[in-house]
Structures are given as C-alpha cells and as structure tokens.
GROMACS .gro file of C-alpha atoms in nm:
model
  447
    1UNK     CA    1   0.017  -0.022   0.021
    2UNK     CA    2   0.119   0.351  -0.147
    3UNK     CA    3   0.029   0.523   0.176
    4UNK     CA    4   0.253   0.295   0.400
    5UNK     CA    5   0.528   0.285   0.233
    6UNK     CA    6   0.718   0.609   0.382
    7UNK     CA    7   0.689   0.483   0.722
    8UNK     CA    8   0.821   0.133   0.596
    9UNK     CA    9   1.164   0.357   0.444
   10UNK     CA   10   1.165   0.513   0.762
   11UNK     CA   11   1.106   0.223   1.027
   12UNK     CA   12   1.432   0.022   0.896
   13UNK     CA   13   1.626   0.358   0.847
   14UNK     CA   14   1.592   0.403   1.317
   15UNK     CA   15   1.560   0.060   1.319
   16UNK     CA   16   1.900   0.053   1.556
   17UNK     CA   17   1.766   0.299   1.758
   18UNK     CA   18   1.421   0.184   1.781
   19UNK     CA   19   1.565  -0.107   2.007
   20UNK     CA   20   1.825   0.097   2.192
   21UNK     CA   21   1.604   0.389   2.286
   22UNK     CA   22   1.384   0.394   2.662
   23UNK     CA   23   1.163   0.694   2.569
   24UNK     CA   24   1.091   0.515   2.126
   25UNK     CA   25   0.982   0.189   2.325
   26UNK     CA   26   0.767   0.411   2.612
   27UNK     CA   27   0.540   0.661   2.361
   28UNK     CA   28   0.223   0.508   2.403
   29UNK     CA   29   0.208   0.573   2.754
   30UNK     CA   30   0.285   0.886   2.602
   31UNK     CA   31  -0.002   0.870   2.417
   32UNK     CA   32  -0.197   0.807   2.711
   33UNK     CA   33  -0.143   1.055   2.945
   34UNK     CA   34  -0.208   1.317   2.649
   35UNK     CA   35  -0.499   1.197   2.618
   36UNK     CA   36  -0.649   1.148   2.966
   37UNK     CA   37  -0.499   1.551   3.024
   38UNK     CA   38  -0.685   1.600   2.677
   39UNK     CA   39  -1.031   1.495   2.835
   40UNK     CA   40  -0.908   1.624   3.208
   41UNK     CA   41  -0.830   1.955   3.115
   42UNK     CA   42  -1.169   1.998   2.846
   43UNK     CA   43  -1.340   2.113   3.165
   44UNK     CA   44  -1.185   2.379   3.268
   45UNK     CA   45  -0.878   2.513   2.996
   46UNK     CA   46  -0.915   2.700   2.712
   47UNK     CA   47  -0.954   2.636   2.399
   48UNK     CA   48  -0.677   2.655   2.235
   49UNK     CA   49  -0.449   2.451   2.612
   50UNK     CA   50  -0.692   2.144   2.515
   51UNK     CA   51  -0.498   2.154   2.141
   52UNK     CA   52  -0.236   2.133   2.220
   53UNK     CA   53  -0.180   1.762   2.393
   54UNK     CA   54  -0.444   1.727   2.098
   55UNK     CA   55  -0.107   1.817   1.913
   56UNK     CA   56   0.157   1.645   2.128
   57UNK     CA   57   0.003   1.282   2.106
   58UNK     CA   58  -0.063   1.406   1.673
   59UNK     CA   59   0.393   1.403   1.709
   60UNK     CA   60   0.477   1.096   1.932
   61UNK     CA   61   0.189   0.894   1.715
   62UNK     CA   62   0.413   1.018   1.417
   63UNK     CA   63   0.717   0.939   1.612
   64UNK     CA   64   0.611   0.650   1.634
   65UNK     CA   65   0.454   0.557   1.309
   66UNK     CA   66   0.749   0.614   1.110
   67UNK     CA   67   1.012   0.393   1.435
   68UNK     CA   68   0.851   0.109   1.582
   69UNK     CA   69   0.903  -0.212   1.316
   70UNK     CA   70   0.596  -0.374   1.139
   71UNK     CA   71   0.367   0.003   1.188
   72UNK     CA   72   0.117  -0.016   0.906
   73UNK     CA   73  -0.182   0.142   0.805
   74UNK     CA   74  -0.477   0.030   0.655
   75UNK     CA   75  -0.893   0.210   0.561
   76UNK     CA   76  -1.155   0.116   0.653
   77UNK     CA   77  -1.477   0.119   0.440
   78UNK     CA   78  -1.614   0.422   0.707
   79UNK     CA   79  -1.240   0.608   0.696
   80UNK     CA   80  -1.307   0.624   0.284
   81UNK     CA   81  -1.602   0.812   0.346
   82UNK     CA   82  -1.451   1.054   0.539
   83UNK     CA   83  -1.094   1.053   0.252
   84UNK     CA   84  -1.329   1.134   0.055
   85UNK     CA   85  -1.477   1.397   0.289
   86UNK     CA   86  -1.051   1.553   0.384
   87UNK     CA   87  -1.029   1.600   0.000
   88UNK     CA   88  -1.373   1.789  -0.011
   89UNK     CA   89  -1.305   2.014   0.245
   90UNK     CA   90  -0.975   2.076   0.118
   91UNK     CA   91  -1.126   2.171  -0.212
   92UNK     CA   92  -1.352   2.413  -0.038
   93UNK     CA   93  -1.060   2.579   0.094
   94UNK     CA   94  -0.818   2.643  -0.139
   95UNK     CA   95  -1.093   2.847  -0.347
   96UNK     CA   96  -1.261   3.000  -0.086
   97UNK     CA   97  -1.249   3.398  -0.049
   98UNK     CA   98  -1.126   3.432   0.194
   99UNK     CA   99  -0.836   3.204   0.195
  100UNK     CA  100  -0.601   3.270   0.510
  101UNK     CA  101  -0.984   3.282   0.793
  102UNK     CA  102  -1.083   2.943   0.598
  103UNK     CA  103  -0.746   2.811   0.597
  104UNK     CA  104  -0.714   2.880   1.011
  105UNK     CA  105  -1.034   2.671   1.051
  106UNK     CA  106  -0.896   2.426   0.859
  107UNK     CA  107  -0.597   2.352   1.077
  108UNK     CA  108  -0.838   2.310   1.337
  109UNK     CA  109  -0.997   2.047   1.120
  110UNK     CA  110  -0.665   1.862   1.035
  111UNK     CA  111  -0.606   1.872   1.380
  112UNK     CA  112  -0.980   1.709   1.502
  113UNK     CA  113  -0.831   1.418   1.222
  114UNK     CA  114  -0.524   1.420   1.370
  115UNK     CA  115  -0.576   1.370   1.708
  116UNK     CA  116  -0.830   1.110   1.557
  117UNK     CA  117  -0.564   0.878   1.386
  118UNK     CA  118  -0.323   0.917   1.667
  119UNK     CA  119  -0.651   0.825   1.949
  120UNK     CA  120  -0.716   0.489   1.726
  121UNK     CA  121  -0.353   0.366   1.648
  122UNK     CA  122  -0.331   0.397   2.019
  123UNK     CA  123  -0.598   0.179   2.081
  124UNK     CA  124  -0.506  -0.090   1.839
  125UNK     CA  125  -0.255  -0.234   2.104
  126UNK     CA  126  -0.317  -0.061   2.418
  127UNK     CA  127  -0.722  -0.192   2.445
  128UNK     CA  128  -0.708  -0.204   2.822
  129UNK     CA  129  -0.654   0.096   2.861
  130UNK     CA  130  -0.927   0.198   2.688
  131UNK     CA  131  -1.143   0.126   2.961
  132UNK     CA  132  -0.998   0.438   3.160
  133UNK     CA  133  -0.987   0.660   2.923
  134UNK     CA  134  -1.422   0.617   2.940
  135UNK     CA  135  -1.401   0.626   3.377
  136UNK     CA  136  -1.235   0.960   3.275
  137UNK     CA  137  -1.491   1.174   3.048
  138UNK     CA  138  -1.652   0.925   3.335
  139UNK     CA  139  -1.499   1.130   3.612
  140UNK     CA  140  -1.521   1.512   3.447
  141UNK     CA  141  -1.905   1.456   3.402
  142UNK     CA  142  -1.947   1.350   3.809
  143UNK     CA  143  -1.682   1.657   3.858
  144UNK     CA  144  -1.909   1.873   3.631
  145UNK     CA  145  -2.283   1.764   3.802
  146UNK     CA  146  -2.158   1.858   4.183
  147UNK     CA  147  -2.069   2.193   3.992
  148UNK     CA  148  -2.381   2.242   3.813
  149UNK     CA  149  -2.542   2.160   4.113
  150UNK     CA  150  -2.389   2.418   4.316
  151UNK     CA  151  -2.460   2.685   4.112
  152UNK     CA  152  -2.833   2.552   4.098
  153UNK     CA  153  -2.808   2.582   4.420
  154UNK     CA  154  -2.696   3.021   4.484
  155UNK     CA  155  -2.922   3.060   4.148
  156UNK     CA  156  -2.606   3.195   3.923
  157UNK     CA  157  -2.740   3.496   3.711
  158UNK     CA  158  -2.724   3.683   3.494
  159UNK     CA  159  -2.492   3.489   3.248
  160UNK     CA  160  -2.727   3.200   3.333
  161UNK     CA  161  -3.075   3.350   3.222
  162UNK     CA  162  -3.058   3.360   2.900
  163UNK     CA  163  -3.410   3.301   2.779
  164UNK     CA  164  -3.683   3.481   2.641
  165UNK     CA  165  -3.824   3.587   2.949
  166UNK     CA  166  -4.091   3.871   2.781
  167UNK     CA  167  -4.370   3.633   2.812
  168UNK     CA  168  -4.270   3.505   3.189
  169UNK     CA  169  -4.355   3.506   3.542
  170UNK     CA  170  -4.094   3.555   3.793
  171UNK     CA  171  -4.165   3.159   3.893
  172UNK     CA  172  -4.107   3.062   3.579
  173UNK     CA  173  -3.691   3.243   3.515
  174UNK     CA  174  -3.491   2.887   3.459
  175UNK     CA  175  -3.191   2.928   3.644
  176UNK     CA  176  -2.881   2.790   3.353
  177UNK     CA  177  -2.619   2.641   3.502
  178UNK     CA  178  -2.302   2.638   3.215
  179UNK     CA  179  -2.105   2.429   3.436
  180UNK     CA  180  -1.661   2.540   3.439
  181UNK     CA  181  -1.614   2.514   3.047
  182UNK     CA  182  -1.477   2.801   2.810
  183UNK     CA  183  -1.669   3.031   2.749
  184UNK     CA  184  -1.931   3.011   2.945
  185UNK     CA  185  -2.259   2.870   2.808
  186UNK     CA  186  -2.531   2.690   2.904
  187UNK     CA  187  -2.560   2.593   2.501
  188UNK     CA  188  -2.210   2.501   2.508
  189UNK     CA  189  -2.217   2.271   2.915
  190UNK     CA  190  -2.564   2.152   2.716
  191UNK     CA  191  -2.346   1.987   2.486
  192UNK     CA  192  -2.096   1.829   2.612
  193UNK     CA  193  -2.292   1.693   2.889
  194UNK     CA  194  -2.473   1.514   2.653
  195UNK     CA  195  -2.226   1.332   2.481
  196UNK     CA  196  -1.995   1.278   2.798
  197UNK     CA  197  -2.366   1.167   2.995
  198UNK     CA  198  -2.325   0.842   2.840
  199UNK     CA  199  -1.905   0.712   2.946
  200UNK     CA  200  -2.113   0.698   3.308
  201UNK     CA  201  -2.274   0.384   3.261
  202UNK     CA  202  -1.941   0.212   3.216
  203UNK     CA  203  -1.891   0.292   3.633
  204UNK     CA  204  -2.323   0.043   3.626
  205UNK     CA  205  -2.199  -0.205   3.372
  206UNK     CA  206  -1.967  -0.313   3.484
  207UNK     CA  207  -2.010  -0.346   3.769
  208UNK     CA  208  -2.249  -0.561   3.718
  209UNK     CA  209  -2.109  -0.793   3.491
  210UNK     CA  210  -1.867  -0.831   3.837
  211UNK     CA  211  -2.095  -0.908   4.008
  212UNK     CA  212  -2.062  -0.593   4.284
  213UNK     CA  213  -2.424  -0.455   4.281
  214UNK     CA  214  -2.362  -0.154   4.563
  215UNK     CA  215  -2.109  -0.040   4.301
  216UNK     CA  216  -2.346  -0.016   3.971
  217UNK     CA  217  -2.579   0.102   4.217
  218UNK     CA  218  -2.369   0.445   4.261
  219UNK     CA  219  -2.291   0.436   3.904
  220UNK     CA  220  -2.646   0.421   3.827
  221UNK     CA  221  -2.696   0.677   4.051
  222UNK     CA  222  -2.400   0.928   3.849
  223UNK     CA  223  -2.564   0.883   3.583
  224UNK     CA  224  -2.863   1.036   3.717
  225UNK     CA  225  -2.713   1.331   3.833
  226UNK     CA  226  -2.522   1.349   3.537
  227UNK     CA  227  -2.834   1.344   3.338
  228UNK     CA  228  -3.023   1.609   3.638
  229UNK     CA  229  -2.727   1.896   3.524
  230UNK     CA  230  -2.825   1.829   3.166
  231UNK     CA  231  -3.155   1.953   3.276
  232UNK     CA  232  -3.071   2.202   3.537
  233UNK     CA  233  -2.878   2.449   3.248
  234UNK     CA  234  -3.219   2.483   3.053
  235UNK     CA  235  -3.076   2.373   2.701
  236UNK     CA  236  -3.374   2.264   2.493
  237UNK     CA  237  -3.150   2.174   2.182
  238UNK     CA  238  -2.996   1.850   2.510
  239UNK     CA  239  -3.336   1.798   2.566
  240UNK     CA  240  -3.417   1.631   2.298
  241UNK     CA  241  -3.146   1.519   2.301
  242UNK     CA  242  -3.110   1.364   2.630
  243UNK     CA  243  -3.454   1.185   2.582
  244UNK     CA  244  -3.361   1.017   2.246
  245UNK     CA  245  -3.054   0.884   2.502
  246UNK     CA  246  -3.239   0.786   2.760
  247UNK     CA  247  -3.427   0.606   2.508
  248UNK     CA  248  -3.160   0.470   2.321
  249UNK     CA  249  -3.035   0.375   2.713
  250UNK     CA  250  -3.373   0.201   2.793
  251UNK     CA  251  -3.343  -0.029   2.442
  252UNK     CA  252  -2.994  -0.153   2.442
  253UNK     CA  253  -2.979  -0.225   2.826
  254UNK     CA  254  -3.268  -0.414   2.836
  255UNK     CA  255  -3.067  -0.653   2.528
  256UNK     CA  256  -2.792  -0.639   2.794
  257UNK     CA  257  -3.025  -0.780   3.013
  258UNK     CA  258  -3.085  -1.194   3.174
  259UNK     CA  259  -3.459  -1.304   3.130
  260UNK     CA  260  -3.474  -1.314   3.453
  261UNK     CA  261  -3.375  -0.900   3.504
  262UNK     CA  262  -3.581  -0.768   3.219
  263UNK     CA  263  -3.886  -0.762   3.401
  264UNK     CA  264  -3.766  -0.605   3.665
  265UNK     CA  265  -3.612  -0.340   3.401
  266UNK     CA  266  -3.952  -0.240   3.257
  267UNK     CA  267  -4.060  -0.186   3.637
  268UNK     CA  268  -3.807  -0.040   3.708
  269UNK     CA  269  -3.782   0.175   3.438
  270UNK     CA  270  -4.090   0.242   3.370
  271UNK     CA  271  -4.129   0.416   3.793
  272UNK     CA  272  -3.811   0.635   3.652
  273UNK     CA  273  -3.983   0.769   3.393
  274UNK     CA  274  -4.321   0.832   3.590
  275UNK     CA  275  -4.074   0.992   3.831
  276UNK     CA  276  -3.978   1.163   3.515
  277UNK     CA  277  -4.256   1.324   3.432
  278UNK     CA  278  -4.385   1.448   3.762
  279UNK     CA  279  -4.088   1.620   3.832
  280UNK     CA  280  -4.072   1.852   3.479
  281UNK     CA  281  -4.459   1.847   3.485
  282UNK     CA  282  -4.458   2.038   3.931
  283UNK     CA  283  -4.113   2.269   3.830
  284UNK     CA  284  -4.350   2.593   3.655
  285UNK     CA  285  -3.950   2.702   3.477
  286UNK     CA  286  -3.802   2.346   3.365
  287UNK     CA  287  -4.173   2.292   3.226
  288UNK     CA  288  -4.228   2.636   3.082
  289UNK     CA  289  -3.870   2.556   2.888
  290UNK     CA  290  -3.975   2.202   2.728
  291UNK     CA  291  -4.311   2.381   2.594
  292UNK     CA  292  -4.158   2.669   2.454
  293UNK     CA  293  -3.969   2.460   2.223
  294UNK     CA  294  -4.220   2.384   2.069
  295UNK     CA  295  -4.338   2.734   2.106
  296UNK     CA  296  -4.202   2.830   1.679
  297UNK     CA  297  -4.232   3.208   1.579
  298UNK     CA  298  -4.380   3.285   1.941
  299UNK     CA  299  -4.031   3.319   2.173
  300UNK     CA  300  -3.720   3.512   2.082
  301UNK     CA  301  -3.423   3.214   2.113
  302UNK     CA  302  -3.656   2.970   1.793
  303UNK     CA  303  -3.773   3.305   1.588
  304UNK     CA  304  -3.363   3.392   1.579
  305UNK     CA  305  -3.294   3.049   1.462
  306UNK     CA  306  -3.569   3.012   1.168
  307UNK     CA  307  -3.476   3.376   1.063
  308UNK     CA  308  -3.060   3.190   1.075
  309UNK     CA  309  -3.131   3.004   0.867
  310UNK     CA  310  -3.322   3.103   0.601
  311UNK     CA  311  -3.023   3.314   0.562
  312UNK     CA  312  -2.784   3.029   0.572
  313UNK     CA  313  -3.042   2.842   0.294
  314UNK     CA  314  -2.905   3.164   0.148
  315UNK     CA  315  -2.533   3.038   0.091
  316UNK     CA  316  -2.577   2.715   0.065
  317UNK     CA  317  -2.816   2.774  -0.303
  318UNK     CA  318  -2.528   3.044  -0.401
  319UNK     CA  319  -2.199   2.776  -0.346
  320UNK     CA  320  -2.412   2.412  -0.318
  321UNK     CA  321  -2.109   2.327  -0.454
  322UNK     CA  322  -1.728   2.362  -0.260
  323UNK     CA  323  -1.957   2.610   0.039
  324UNK     CA  324  -1.709   2.930   0.191
  325UNK     CA  325  -1.462   2.712   0.320
  326UNK     CA  326  -1.430   2.605   0.712
  327UNK     CA  327  -1.417   2.804   0.989
  328UNK     CA  328  -1.553   2.997   1.223
  329UNK     CA  329  -1.388   3.321   1.129
  330UNK     CA  330  -1.470   3.232   0.774
  331UNK     CA  331  -1.814   3.219   0.769
  332UNK     CA  332  -1.928   3.442   0.982
  333UNK     CA  333  -1.751   3.710   0.727
  334UNK     CA  334  -2.007   3.592   0.453
  335UNK     CA  335  -2.296   3.510   0.672
  336UNK     CA  336  -2.230   3.950   0.691
  337UNK     CA  337  -2.378   3.981   0.342
  338UNK     CA  338  -2.693   3.733   0.327
  339UNK     CA  339  -2.751   3.792   0.715
  340UNK     CA  340  -3.115   4.004   0.801
  341UNK     CA  341  -3.053   4.380   0.976
  342UNK     CA  342  -3.066   4.254   1.345
  343UNK     CA  343  -2.981   3.845   1.336
  344UNK     CA  344  -2.572   3.903   1.333
  345UNK     CA  345  -2.423   3.467   1.418
  346UNK     CA  346  -2.174   3.290   1.483
  347UNK     CA  347  -2.247   3.001   1.289
  348UNK     CA  348  -2.575   2.811   1.103
  349UNK     CA  349  -2.720   2.651   1.477
  350UNK     CA  350  -2.715   2.351   1.259
  351UNK     CA  351  -2.425   2.137   1.199
  352UNK     CA  352  -2.535   1.940   0.899
  353UNK     CA  353  -2.649   2.278   0.747
  354UNK     CA  354  -2.309   2.452   0.857
  355UNK     CA  355  -2.065   2.166   0.689
  356UNK     CA  356  -2.328   2.209   0.366
  357UNK     CA  357  -2.271   2.566   0.392
  358UNK     CA  358  -1.952   2.560   0.495
  359UNK     CA  359  -1.760   2.289   0.246
  360UNK     CA  360  -2.029   2.245  -0.058
  361UNK     CA  361  -2.250   1.899  -0.056
  362UNK     CA  362  -2.042   1.646  -0.099
  363UNK     CA  363  -1.847   1.715   0.236
  364UNK     CA  364  -2.170   1.658   0.405
  365UNK     CA  365  -2.263   1.345   0.215
  366UNK     CA  366  -1.939   1.185   0.301
  367UNK     CA  367  -1.957   1.286   0.608
  368UNK     CA  368  -2.310   1.165   0.688
  369UNK     CA  369  -2.204   0.835   0.543
  370UNK     CA  370  -1.835   0.799   0.755
  371UNK     CA  371  -2.098   0.889   1.084
  372UNK     CA  372  -2.387   0.567   0.963
  373UNK     CA  373  -2.081   0.379   0.849
  374UNK     CA  374  -2.038   0.349   1.136
  375UNK     CA  375  -2.297   0.324   1.367
  376UNK     CA  376  -2.520   0.047   1.177
  377UNK     CA  377  -2.176  -0.174   1.270
  378UNK     CA  378  -2.215  -0.092   1.573
  379UNK     CA  379  -2.515  -0.128   1.622
  380UNK     CA  380  -2.451  -0.500   1.400
  381UNK     CA  381  -2.213  -0.544   1.665
  382UNK     CA  382  -2.402  -0.510   1.998
  383UNK     CA  383  -2.683  -0.758   1.840
  384UNK     CA  384  -2.480  -1.026   1.778
  385UNK     CA  385  -2.245  -1.005   2.078
  386UNK     CA  386  -2.254  -0.986   2.482
  387UNK     CA  387  -1.914  -0.843   2.622
  388UNK     CA  388  -1.735  -0.612   2.743
  389UNK     CA  389  -1.660  -0.413   2.367
  390UNK     CA  390  -2.086  -0.436   2.333
  391UNK     CA  391  -2.080  -0.169   2.618
  392UNK     CA  392  -1.803   0.016   2.467
  393UNK     CA  393  -1.985   0.028   2.164
  394UNK     CA  394  -2.300   0.133   2.325
  395UNK     CA  395  -2.174   0.404   2.533
  396UNK     CA  396  -1.997   0.494   2.188
  397UNK     CA  397  -2.322   0.501   2.006
  398UNK     CA  398  -2.564   0.654   2.278
  399UNK     CA  399  -2.281   0.969   2.307
  400UNK     CA  400  -2.290   0.979   1.930
  401UNK     CA  401  -2.740   1.023   1.894
  402UNK     CA  402  -2.699   1.250   2.168
  403UNK     CA  403  -2.458   1.453   1.947
  404UNK     CA  404  -2.560   1.435   1.650
  405UNK     CA  405  -2.970   1.479   1.759
  406UNK     CA  406  -2.868   1.799   1.961
  407UNK     CA  407  -2.581   1.949   1.588
  408UNK     CA  408  -2.959   2.068   1.457
  409UNK     CA  409  -3.033   2.263   1.637
  410UNK     CA  410  -2.750   2.397   1.751
  411UNK     CA  411  -2.321   2.423   1.580
  412UNK     CA  412  -2.167   2.330   1.992
  413UNK     CA  413  -1.989   2.077   1.794
  414UNK     CA  414  -1.827   2.241   1.616
  415UNK     CA  415  -1.672   2.369   2.025
  416UNK     CA  416  -1.284   2.116   2.116
  417UNK     CA  417  -1.468   2.051   2.431
  418UNK     CA  418  -1.657   1.847   2.238
  419UNK     CA  419  -1.508   1.743   1.888
  420UNK     CA  420  -1.250   1.600   2.079
  421UNK     CA  421  -1.487   1.336   2.249
  422UNK     CA  422  -1.691   1.310   1.879
  423UNK     CA  423  -1.343   1.170   1.725
  424UNK     CA  424  -1.296   0.940   2.052
  425UNK     CA  425  -1.674   0.810   2.039
  426UNK     CA  426  -1.549   0.782   1.666
  427UNK     CA  427  -1.242   0.563   1.761
  428UNK     CA  428  -1.383   0.401   1.988
  429UNK     CA  429  -1.646   0.260   1.734
  430UNK     CA  430  -1.301   0.266   1.430
  431UNK     CA  431  -1.112  -0.032   1.704
  432UNK     CA  432  -1.315  -0.227   1.831
  433UNK     CA  433  -1.668  -0.297   1.635
  434UNK     CA  434  -1.387  -0.469   1.341
  435UNK     CA  435  -1.265  -0.778   1.406
  436UNK     CA  436  -1.102  -0.766   1.039
  437UNK     CA  437  -0.818  -0.575   1.111
  438UNK     CA  438  -0.765  -0.832   1.390
  439UNK     CA  439  -0.728  -0.571   1.787
  440UNK     CA  440  -0.635  -0.252   1.616
  441UNK     CA  441  -0.828  -0.225   1.309
  442UNK     CA  442  -0.538  -0.221   1.143
  443UNK     CA  443  -0.274  -0.472   0.964
  444UNK     CA  444  -0.003  -0.542   1.061
  445UNK     CA  445   0.236  -0.699   0.859
  446UNK     CA  446   0.384  -1.039   0.924
  447UNK     CA  447   0.683  -1.123   0.986
   0.00000   0.00000   0.00000
C-alpha cells in the first residue's frame, strides 16, 4: 500500500535507534497521558490549551509510526468516506474567497482528524486502556455535575439567564447552569454533558458484570445526576438529545440483561420515567422551558434561529457545490452578506447546514456516510454479541446519537470540548467493531 511506503522506509532507517531507546519504546505511555490530560482539562482550560495536548499526541504518534517496526496503516470502509470528506474540505478551502480565514479553520480540522488517527493508532495495541479513558470522561461528567448543582443551589444569574423572559412570570424564569467550561455558555455545557453522559454507564455496567451491585448502584446514581444536570442547563437542544439517549439506553440495556432481570428492568424503567415526568410537571420553570421548544416564532430564540436558517439556506444555494470554506471566522464574514438586519450569528445553529454551507453538498454527504457506516456497524455488533466490547460500543453509539440530535439546533459541536469527545467515540467504534483488522483496525506486517 502506497500509504505505508514512507513508514516502512523510515522504520528501516531507525531500526537500531528504536531497539536501544527506552523513550521510543514507551511512546504509548506518553500518548496515553496526553489523551487523559486532554479529557480532564476540557472542562477547565481554554480551547488553545486543550488543543496542545491533541497536538502533542499527534506528534508522538507520528514519531511512533516512523520508528516502530511493522507499524502499518489500513483504511476501513468508513475511513474512505472520511477521506472523501477531507478531500472536499481541502478543495473548498483552496477555492475560498477568504483563503486566510478558511485556512485557519482548516488547521483546526487537521488537528481533530490527526487526533482521531492518533487515538485509533494508540488503541490498537492498548485496548486494555480503553476502560480508563472512558472512566476519565465519566469522572469529568460527575465533577461537572457537582459544579452544576452548586450553581443551581446559589442561583447563578446574568450569564445563565439566556432565555426569552418577555412572557414569563418570575417563577417561570429558570436558573441555567453552565459548569466550568470556557467560554461560559449553558448550551455548550448542555452539549458537552450530552456527549459524555453515556460514559457514566461504564460505572454501572462493568460492576454489574463482576456482580459488584453496590458499586453499580453508585454508577447508576452518577448517570442520573448527570442527566439531571442536563435538565438544569436549560438547553432545549440538549433536552431533545437526552430524550433520544434515554430511549436508546432503555432499548439497548434491555438487550443486555438476562431474562430473569428483564421484567424488573421494565418496572424500574417505568417508575423512573413516571417520576421524571412528575418532576418536570412540578417545576414551572422547566415545564415552560420545554414547552417553548414548540412555541415556534412566538419564542424569540426560536425566531432568531429561523432567521439564521433562512439566511444560511440562501448562502448554501449560492455555494452549494464547494461551500465558502471552513472556519467560524470565515463564516461570520460571509454570513454578513446574507443576514437579516439585527440577526448576526456566529454559526448556522445546525451542524448539517453549517457543513453544507462551509464545504458543499458532497462534503456533507461524505460526512453523513462516514457517521452512518460507523453507527450501523456498531449496532450490528451490539446485537450479535454480548461482551465488554459491546458495552464500549453502546456508550459510543449513545454519545454520538446525543451529539447528532443536539446538532440539529446548535453548533457547539464544533467547540473542542465536544469535537474531541466525538472523535474519541468514533475511534472506539473504529477499533472495537472491526475484527477483520485484528485487535487494531490496522494490518500489521507478518514476519
């Protein structure tokens, strides 16, 4: 394969150096540390700081590929779709009228894709570390839930009051928590919690497998706390995503259970759903927030989004083939030519529309094809097998579904905190669900 020519050539040159170097033989540990630090700092650090850990992981992976004997690449069917997406994005950038701004956005895309490659290349020889990576994300979810509880308790104001209050009574005004993510934004926080909520399931499922029932109950409480945190964000897109995730959790969990536990699970699930509905109905602020989803133009936030959608559709019509070029700065500059007066926007508030506007219809189709193949492959694996790998895939699928549903009404998907979680979940699917590539998803040279 032409893709492996340079690594093979380089590995022959550095063979003796690799055999003598302690550091080169332990690059996986350094990559693992960077992955964990990226996950843990996503909730505290600025975007640039988060990206540094991804860049370090990419550099270390590149060194590993160039010096470690028998390291090879191989493309799966899904990866071919991703490669097509990358090619269309590259063409879009080259043809952008604002090349410099688009190139800056393209560099961010390179970092995300490079991290994805680094992650799957790390997992191929370190599947045992996957559990700890997911637990690190679950720990982040739990920590953010505690911060959100405190914010709700002290009724944080101003920054969390982003809602249309023109038709609300005081008791209907909701305190919207935003965690510790930067920039402080309840919608960003809601999107992030949606993306990592499923990781808390590992704290319940793995103890259940090992019959540690008390630990499993603690894991279930962590999951419930994280779900409640999403409600406290007041992010309506996250509400829709959470509903989809909970439905999926119930269906897939029912599949995993032994026949003797399925009836009990149905009873517990019904009770939980009933209590959840009663809780929502008892809180005027939450009830009003949910009902505002269906208020259409009567809600100012909804009306604002509809105006942005109309403008973005016009942008797409004029640039449907190759788009305007990637990047939020590039988007803002060109959006100004189409926006309705008084309705400036940072993004399209829909990840599918934004992808089409920025990179064209073929990039959107390639990206959707990439995601669809991964989801279908995962679901097939889950229903054919009942093992630890199925749990990992279940977590990844539920996370992706939440991200994709939320993406219909917001574009916080493009923030690093959520982007890196997205590529981690895709990486889990890539490595775990493809037995034809062995443990790795890569083909190693046989001696």
